[in-house]
Short mmCIF file of C-alpha atoms and ligand atoms in Angstrom, two decimals:
data_model
loop_
_atom_site.label_atom_id
_atom_site.label_comp_id
_atom_site.label_asym_id
_atom_site.label_seq_id
_atom_site.Cartn_x
_atom_site.Cartn_y
_atom_site.Cartn_z
CA MET A 1 80.53 -87.39 29.42
CA ARG A 2 81.46 -88.35 33.01
CA VAL A 3 80.26 -91.66 34.45
CA LEU A 4 80.26 -93.15 37.95
CA GLY A 5 80.89 -96.92 37.85
CA ILE A 6 79.85 -99.39 40.56
CA GLU A 7 80.94 -103.05 40.76
CA THR A 8 79.45 -105.41 43.37
CA SER A 9 79.05 -108.76 41.57
CA CYS A 10 81.11 -110.88 43.96
CA ASP A 11 83.60 -110.13 46.75
CA GLU A 12 85.06 -106.79 45.66
CA THR A 13 83.38 -103.43 46.02
CA GLY A 14 84.65 -101.27 43.17
CA VAL A 15 83.85 -97.62 42.47
CA ALA A 16 85.33 -95.37 39.77
CA ILE A 17 84.75 -92.25 37.72
CA TYR A 18 85.55 -92.29 34.00
CA ASP A 19 85.48 -89.19 31.82
CA GLY A 20 85.22 -89.51 28.02
CA ASP A 21 87.73 -86.68 27.48
CA GLN A 22 90.02 -87.03 30.49
CA GLY A 23 90.02 -90.82 31.00
CA LEU A 24 89.96 -92.55 34.37
CA LEU A 25 89.75 -89.88 37.08
CA ALA A 26 89.67 -92.06 40.21
CA HIS A 27 89.07 -95.66 41.21
CA GLU A 28 88.94 -97.56 44.49
CA VAL A 29 88.52 -101.25 45.22
CA HIS A 30 87.73 -102.81 48.57
CA SER A 31 88.46 -106.54 48.68
CA GLN A 32 86.44 -108.74 51.06
CA VAL A 33 89.22 -111.37 51.16
CA ASP A 34 89.66 -111.14 54.95
CA LEU A 35 85.91 -111.42 55.50
CA HIS A 36 85.59 -114.70 53.58
CA ALA A 37 89.03 -116.23 54.29
CA ALA A 38 87.87 -118.13 57.37
CA TYR A 39 85.22 -119.91 55.26
CA GLY A 40 87.59 -120.83 52.41
CA GLY A 41 85.34 -119.15 49.82
CA VAL A 42 82.81 -116.39 49.27
CA VAL A 43 79.76 -116.41 51.58
CA PRO A 44 77.08 -114.64 49.49
CA GLU A 45 75.10 -113.12 52.39
CA LEU A 46 78.25 -111.69 54.00
CA ALA A 47 79.30 -110.31 50.62
CA SER A 48 75.97 -108.46 50.16
CA ARG A 49 76.09 -106.98 53.66
CA ASP A 50 79.64 -105.75 53.21
CA HIS A 51 78.78 -104.11 49.87
CA ILE A 52 75.97 -102.24 51.65
CA ARG A 53 78.40 -101.05 54.34
CA ARG A 54 81.16 -99.95 51.92
CA LEU A 55 79.44 -98.59 48.87
CA THR A 56 78.18 -95.16 49.98
CA PRO A 57 81.44 -94.08 51.71
CA MET A 58 83.42 -95.33 48.69
CA ILE A 59 81.28 -93.31 46.27
CA ARG A 60 81.90 -90.22 48.43
CA LEU A 61 85.65 -90.93 48.49
CA VAL A 62 85.95 -91.46 44.72
CA MET A 63 83.92 -88.31 43.98
CA THR A 64 86.26 -86.32 46.24
CA GLU A 65 89.35 -87.83 44.62
CA ALA A 66 87.98 -87.05 41.15
CA ARG A 67 86.94 -83.52 42.27
CA THR A 68 83.50 -84.38 40.99
CA THR A 69 80.12 -83.27 42.34
CA SER A 70 76.76 -84.78 41.44
CA GLN A 71 76.29 -81.92 38.96
CA ASP A 72 79.42 -82.99 37.06
CA LEU A 73 78.14 -86.54 36.53
CA ASP A 74 76.29 -87.49 33.34
CA GLY A 75 75.41 -91.08 34.18
CA VAL A 76 75.76 -94.05 36.53
CA ALA A 77 76.86 -97.54 35.47
CA TYR A 78 76.46 -100.56 37.73
CA THR A 79 77.14 -104.27 37.25
CA ALA A 80 73.79 -105.95 36.51
CA GLY A 81 75.18 -109.50 36.13
CA PRO A 82 76.38 -112.17 35.99
CA GLY A 83 77.25 -112.73 39.65
CA LEU A 84 75.77 -113.29 43.11
CA VAL A 85 72.22 -111.97 42.98
CA GLY A 86 72.20 -110.36 46.44
CA ALA A 87 75.54 -108.67 45.83
CA LEU A 88 74.41 -107.46 42.38
CA LEU A 89 71.20 -106.01 43.81
CA VAL A 90 73.18 -103.82 46.23
CA GLY A 91 75.04 -102.06 43.39
CA ALA A 92 72.04 -102.04 41.06
CA GLY A 93 69.68 -100.67 43.74
CA LEU A 94 72.02 -97.93 44.91
CA GLY A 95 73.27 -97.09 41.40
CA ARG A 96 69.79 -96.83 39.93
CA SER A 97 68.53 -94.81 42.90
CA ILE A 98 71.26 -92.19 42.95
CA ALA A 99 70.92 -91.75 39.18
CA TRP A 100 67.21 -91.11 39.71
CA GLY A 101 67.96 -88.73 42.60
CA TRP A 102 70.47 -86.77 40.52
CA GLY A 103 68.30 -86.82 37.39
CA ILE A 104 70.84 -88.61 35.18
CA PRO A 105 70.58 -91.87 33.18
CA ALA A 106 71.72 -95.25 34.51
CA ILE A 107 72.95 -98.35 32.70
CA GLY A 108 73.31 -101.96 33.87
CA VAL A 109 76.64 -103.37 32.65
CA HIS A 110 77.53 -107.00 31.90
CA HIS A 111 80.43 -107.88 34.23
CA MET A 112 82.32 -109.81 31.51
CA GLU A 113 81.86 -106.97 29.02
CA GLY A 114 83.50 -104.81 31.67
CA HIS A 115 86.48 -107.19 31.85
CA LEU A 116 86.59 -107.51 28.08
CA LEU A 117 86.76 -103.74 27.49
CA ALA A 118 89.17 -103.00 30.40
CA PRO A 119 92.27 -103.20 28.12
CA LEU A 120 90.80 -100.21 26.25
CA LEU A 121 91.54 -98.12 29.36
CA GLU A 122 95.26 -98.56 28.63
CA ALA A 123 97.52 -97.07 25.94
CA PRO A 124 97.88 -98.30 23.31
CA ALA A 125 94.32 -99.61 23.28
CA PRO A 126 93.57 -102.57 21.00
CA ALA A 127 91.64 -101.64 17.85
CA PHE A 128 88.52 -103.63 16.90
CA PRO A 129 88.21 -106.40 15.84
CA PHE A 130 90.14 -108.62 18.26
CA VAL A 131 90.00 -112.02 19.94
CA ALA A 132 89.57 -111.95 23.72
CA LEU A 133 90.47 -114.58 26.28
CA LEU A 134 88.28 -113.97 29.33
CA VAL A 135 89.69 -115.82 32.32
CA SER A 136 88.14 -115.17 35.71
CA GLY A 137 86.95 -117.08 38.75
CA GLY A 138 83.64 -117.90 37.07
CA HIS A 139 84.37 -117.82 33.32
CA THR A 140 86.87 -119.09 30.77
CA GLN A 141 85.81 -117.96 27.32
CA LEU A 142 87.34 -117.17 23.95
CA VAL A 143 85.33 -114.43 22.29
CA GLN A 144 85.54 -112.87 18.84
CA VAL A 145 84.93 -109.16 19.34
CA ALA A 146 83.81 -107.16 16.30
CA ASP A 147 82.89 -104.04 18.28
CA VAL A 148 81.33 -103.03 21.62
CA GLY A 149 78.38 -105.40 22.11
CA ARG A 150 79.16 -107.53 19.05
CA TYR A 151 80.49 -110.73 20.57
CA ARG A 152 80.74 -114.25 19.19
CA LEU A 153 81.59 -117.04 21.62
CA LEU A 154 84.34 -119.21 20.08
CA GLY A 155 84.82 -121.58 23.01
CA GLU A 156 84.43 -121.90 26.77
CA SER A 157 85.08 -124.19 29.70
CA VAL A 158 82.81 -127.20 29.88
CA ASP A 159 83.41 -127.44 33.66
CA ASP A 160 85.62 -125.38 36.01
CA ALA A 161 86.81 -121.90 35.05
CA ALA A 162 90.59 -121.36 34.99
CA GLY A 163 90.43 -119.18 38.12
CA GLU A 164 88.33 -121.78 39.89
CA ALA A 165 90.96 -124.42 39.02
CA PHE A 166 93.68 -122.14 40.47
CA ASP A 167 91.63 -121.64 43.64
CA LYS A 168 90.80 -125.34 44.12
CA THR A 169 94.37 -126.50 43.45
CA ALA A 170 95.67 -123.84 45.83
CA LYS A 171 93.37 -125.23 48.52
CA ILE A 172 94.76 -128.75 47.87
CA LEU A 173 98.25 -127.28 48.36
CA GLY A 174 97.15 -125.77 51.68
CA LEU A 175 97.21 -122.17 50.45
CA PRO A 176 94.76 -119.56 51.77
CA TYR A 177 91.77 -118.26 49.77
CA PRO A 178 91.84 -116.72 47.19
CA GLY A 179 94.32 -119.22 45.88
CA GLY A 180 95.28 -117.92 42.42
CA PRO A 181 97.81 -115.25 43.41
CA ALA A 182 99.15 -117.39 46.30
CA LEU A 183 99.67 -120.39 43.99
CA ALA A 184 101.44 -118.18 41.43
CA ARG A 185 103.78 -116.93 44.18
CA LEU A 186 104.56 -120.48 45.37
CA ALA A 187 105.16 -121.59 41.77
CA GLU A 188 108.00 -119.02 41.54
CA GLN A 189 110.05 -121.33 43.82
CA GLY A 190 109.13 -124.45 41.84
CA GLU A 191 111.45 -126.37 39.54
CA PRO A 192 109.99 -126.32 36.01
CA GLY A 193 109.49 -129.76 34.50
CA ARG A 194 109.82 -131.69 37.77
CA TYR A 195 106.20 -132.77 37.25
CA VAL A 196 104.15 -132.63 34.09
CA PHE A 197 100.40 -132.07 34.31
CA PRO A 198 98.09 -132.80 31.33
CA ARG A 199 97.05 -130.08 28.86
CA PRO A 200 93.31 -130.90 28.81
CA MET A 201 91.44 -130.98 25.48
CA THR A 202 94.43 -129.83 23.43
CA ASP A 203 94.76 -133.17 21.61
CA ARG A 204 91.52 -132.64 19.69
CA PRO A 205 90.26 -129.77 17.58
CA GLY A 206 88.06 -127.09 19.06
CA LEU A 207 88.26 -124.10 21.37
CA ASP A 208 86.55 -125.43 24.50
CA PHE A 209 88.37 -125.95 27.79
CA SER A 210 88.12 -128.39 30.67
CA PHE A 211 89.99 -127.69 33.89
CA SER A 212 88.30 -129.90 36.46
CA GLY A 213 90.62 -132.87 35.77
CA LEU A 214 93.66 -130.80 36.76
CA LYS A 215 92.58 -130.50 40.38
CA THR A 216 92.17 -134.30 40.59
CA PHE A 217 95.63 -134.66 39.06
CA ALA A 218 96.93 -132.17 41.63
CA LEU A 219 95.22 -134.05 44.46
CA ASN A 220 96.83 -137.36 43.43
CA THR A 221 100.25 -135.76 42.90
CA VAL A 222 100.11 -134.05 46.30
CA ARG A 223 99.09 -137.30 48.01
CA ASP A 224 101.87 -139.36 46.38
CA GLU A 225 104.70 -136.84 46.32
CA LEU A 226 104.32 -135.21 49.72
CA ALA A 227 104.48 -138.69 51.24
CA ALA A 228 107.48 -139.73 49.11
CA ARG A 229 109.68 -136.62 49.35
CA ALA A 230 111.53 -135.32 52.39
CA ASP A 231 111.65 -131.76 51.01
CA THR A 232 107.89 -131.24 51.16
CA GLU A 233 108.09 -127.44 50.81
CA GLN A 234 110.01 -127.78 47.55
CA ALA A 235 107.60 -130.53 46.42
CA ARG A 236 104.61 -128.18 46.95
CA ALA A 237 106.34 -125.47 44.92
CA ASP A 238 107.20 -127.96 42.14
CA ILE A 239 103.57 -129.08 41.97
CA ALA A 240 102.34 -125.45 41.91
CA ARG A 241 104.74 -124.72 39.04
CA ALA A 242 103.58 -127.80 37.09
CA PHE A 243 99.93 -126.82 37.55
CA GLU A 244 100.51 -123.21 36.52
CA ASP A 245 102.52 -124.28 33.46
CA ALA A 246 99.71 -126.66 32.41
CA VAL A 247 97.00 -123.98 32.66
CA VAL A 248 99.12 -121.34 30.91
CA GLU A 249 100.15 -123.69 28.10
CA THR A 250 96.57 -124.94 27.61
CA LEU A 251 95.25 -121.37 27.41
CA ALA A 252 98.07 -120.40 25.01
CA ILE A 253 97.38 -123.36 22.69
CA LYS A 254 93.69 -122.40 22.44
CA CYS A 255 94.56 -118.71 21.98
CA ARG A 256 96.80 -119.61 19.04
CA ARG A 257 94.00 -121.65 17.49
CA ALA A 258 91.47 -118.87 18.07
CA VAL A 259 93.53 -116.10 16.47
CA GLU A 260 94.31 -118.44 13.55
CA ALA A 261 90.61 -119.28 13.10
CA ALA A 262 89.57 -115.63 13.38
CA GLY A 263 92.41 -114.44 11.13
CA CYS A 264 93.20 -111.77 13.71
CA ASP A 265 96.57 -110.55 15.02
CA ARG A 266 95.27 -108.84 18.15
CA LEU A 267 94.61 -110.83 21.32
CA VAL A 268 93.12 -109.30 24.45
CA LEU A 269 93.53 -110.94 27.87
CA ALA A 270 91.07 -109.99 30.59
CA GLY A 271 89.64 -111.19 33.91
CA GLY A 272 91.34 -112.02 37.20
CA VAL A 273 93.60 -114.79 35.88
CA SER A 274 95.02 -112.39 33.28
CA ALA A 275 96.91 -110.82 36.22
CA ASN A 276 99.06 -113.97 36.12
CA ARG A 277 102.57 -112.97 35.09
CA ARG A 278 103.45 -116.22 33.36
CA LEU A 279 100.25 -116.17 31.30
CA ARG A 280 100.95 -112.59 30.20
CA GLU A 281 104.52 -113.47 29.19
CA ARG A 282 103.36 -116.58 27.32
CA VAL A 283 100.71 -114.80 25.22
CA ASP A 284 103.11 -111.91 24.60
CA ALA A 285 105.62 -114.39 23.15
CA LEU A 286 102.89 -116.16 21.17
CA MET A 287 101.55 -112.99 19.57
CA THR A 288 104.99 -111.46 18.92
CA GLU A 289 106.01 -114.69 17.17
CA ARG A 290 102.97 -114.27 14.91
CA GLY A 291 103.75 -110.62 14.16
CA GLY A 292 100.75 -109.53 16.20
CA ARG A 293 100.27 -108.17 19.69
CA ALA A 294 98.73 -109.10 23.04
CA PHE A 295 96.89 -106.50 25.12
CA TYR A 296 96.03 -106.65 28.80
CA PRO A 297 95.32 -104.10 31.49
CA ARG A 298 97.53 -103.34 34.52
CA PRO A 299 97.01 -106.08 37.14
CA GLU A 300 94.66 -103.98 39.33
CA LEU A 301 92.29 -103.62 36.35
CA CYS A 302 92.41 -107.38 35.60
CA THR A 303 90.67 -108.36 38.82
CA ASP A 304 87.22 -106.99 39.66
CA ASN A 305 87.07 -103.19 39.75
CA GLY A 306 84.75 -100.23 39.19
CA ALA A 307 86.86 -98.66 36.43
CA MET A 308 85.92 -101.30 33.87
CA ILE A 309 82.23 -100.84 34.72
CA ALA A 310 82.48 -97.03 34.45
CA PHE A 311 84.23 -97.43 31.08
CA ALA A 312 81.84 -100.02 29.60
CA GLY A 313 78.86 -98.02 30.92
CA HIS A 314 80.30 -94.87 29.35
CA GLN A 315 80.41 -96.54 25.91
CA ARG A 316 76.73 -97.46 26.15
CA LEU A 317 75.48 -94.24 27.77
CA ALA A 318 77.40 -92.16 25.20
CA ALA A 319 75.61 -94.15 22.49
CA GLY A 320 72.26 -93.17 24.03
CA GLN A 321 71.45 -96.43 25.82
CA SER A 322 70.02 -96.39 29.36
CA GLU A 323 67.82 -98.39 31.73
CA PRO A 324 64.24 -97.76 32.80
CA LEU A 325 63.57 -97.15 36.50
CA ALA A 326 62.61 -100.79 37.05
CA PHE A 327 66.09 -102.28 37.27
CA THR A 328 66.94 -105.98 37.37
CA ALA A 329 69.97 -108.07 38.27
CA MET A 330 70.83 -111.16 36.24
CA PRO A 331 72.83 -113.88 38.02
CA ARG A 332 73.18 -115.61 34.62
CA TRP A 333 73.49 -113.55 31.47
CA PRO A 334 75.03 -114.83 28.19
CA LEU A 335 77.49 -112.30 26.74
CA GLU A 336 76.24 -112.96 23.20
CA THR A 337 72.78 -111.58 24.01
CA LEU A 338 74.13 -108.04 24.48
CA THR A 339 73.08 -105.36 22.02
CA PRO A 340 75.58 -103.47 19.85
CA ILE A 341 75.91 -99.73 20.56
O1 LIG B 1 87.81 -111.45 37.54
P1 LIG B 1 87.98 -111.80 38.98
O2 LIG B 1 88.62 -110.79 39.90
O3 LIG B 1 86.61 -112.21 39.61
C1 LIG B 1 85.64 -112.92 38.89
O4 LIG B 1 84.91 -112.26 38.10
O5 LIG B 1 85.65 -114.15 39.04
O6 LIG B 1 88.83 -113.17 38.99
C2 LIG B 1 89.17 -113.80 40.19
C3 LIG B 1 89.98 -115.03 39.87
C4 LIG B 1 90.23 -115.91 41.10
O7 LIG B 1 89.96 -117.25 40.76
C5 LIG B 1 91.71 -115.68 41.39
O8 LIG B 1 92.33 -116.77 42.05
C6 LIG B 1 92.26 -115.47 40.00
O9 LIG B 1 91.29 -114.68 39.36
N1 LIG B 1 93.56 -114.76 40.01
C7 LIG B 1 94.72 -115.33 39.61
C8 LIG B 1 95.73 -114.35 39.79
N2 LIG B 1 95.13 -113.22 40.30
C9 LIG B 1 93.80 -113.50 40.41
N3 LIG B 1 94.99 -116.55 39.11
C10 LIG B 1 96.27 -116.82 38.80
N4 LIG B 1 97.29 -115.96 38.96
C11 LIG B 1 97.08 -114.71 39.45
N5 LIG B 1 98.10 -113.85 39.59
ZN1 LIG B 2 85.34 -110.57 37.35
#
């Protein structure tokens, strides 16, 4: 079965073709970073308009790259939520329509299920069951995964998502949007241990997270230290390093607790923040120490992309699931409400 995947939930247009026998045949991502940079964050209306502009040519390009015609396709998968409703409707509307035009089934995919299953595109793929840490710009969740569609939420952020904390702290440090990768680059120059940020909610039991206090801590540190130190560039890097270490360590502490609670030796990392090199190294060390293993996709499949949507959609379409013609987009959509396949 060959599936076209379409991702338009936020500020990346992603298109891919996944084949059940041959794997990922082609995938392209267009990032709207330049479009939104001047505003310091995503402008929903601009995002929707750009998805409309990009999507059709990108579908043509990916089909050419995958040497695939409409007759070769067996289904279309599009992101149905969660995300920006206007942006979602672009992918859902076009995806559902071309599936109807070509006489093939369509499926609306949960964006976080896409992230969660993305490590299965890599070899070796994690076997079920596993514990997943989903860390993106909008979500920070620990999920117990029994199988496709069988998810139990173990813990989540009570305020900012980890990616959101990266982006806000980056802004405080004067870095351009999107801040996560820029902050991680700056942190490379930082002296570890020069500052120590708190590890929120690690001093009590439980698997929930809270990251909003870290940006306040960063704001105060920046205000005090940039005024006190002559080497302000080094001070910024030291603060970036301290922030990154705090987020990574906090996530690692909760991951250890989660795999212990679930009695599971496989941990999957997914979502944009899982592209963070230090986080990957830390969970690798953690799981190796425990005699288990951490799994994460290549960095380009950590951030938003069409490949994960094509793959997740393929699992559901291959199991016989599909959508009626009246499609919907769901800006909010709890992962636990998904159906097993
Ligand atoms: O999954 P994603 O591409 O979009 C959402 O679904 O939100 O995640 C984007 C988030 C942003 O907050 C971005 O700053 C963060 O992932 N991010 C990173 C890195 N790469 C992306 N955060 C830290 N280090 C990185 N290398
Ligand atoms: Zn995402």
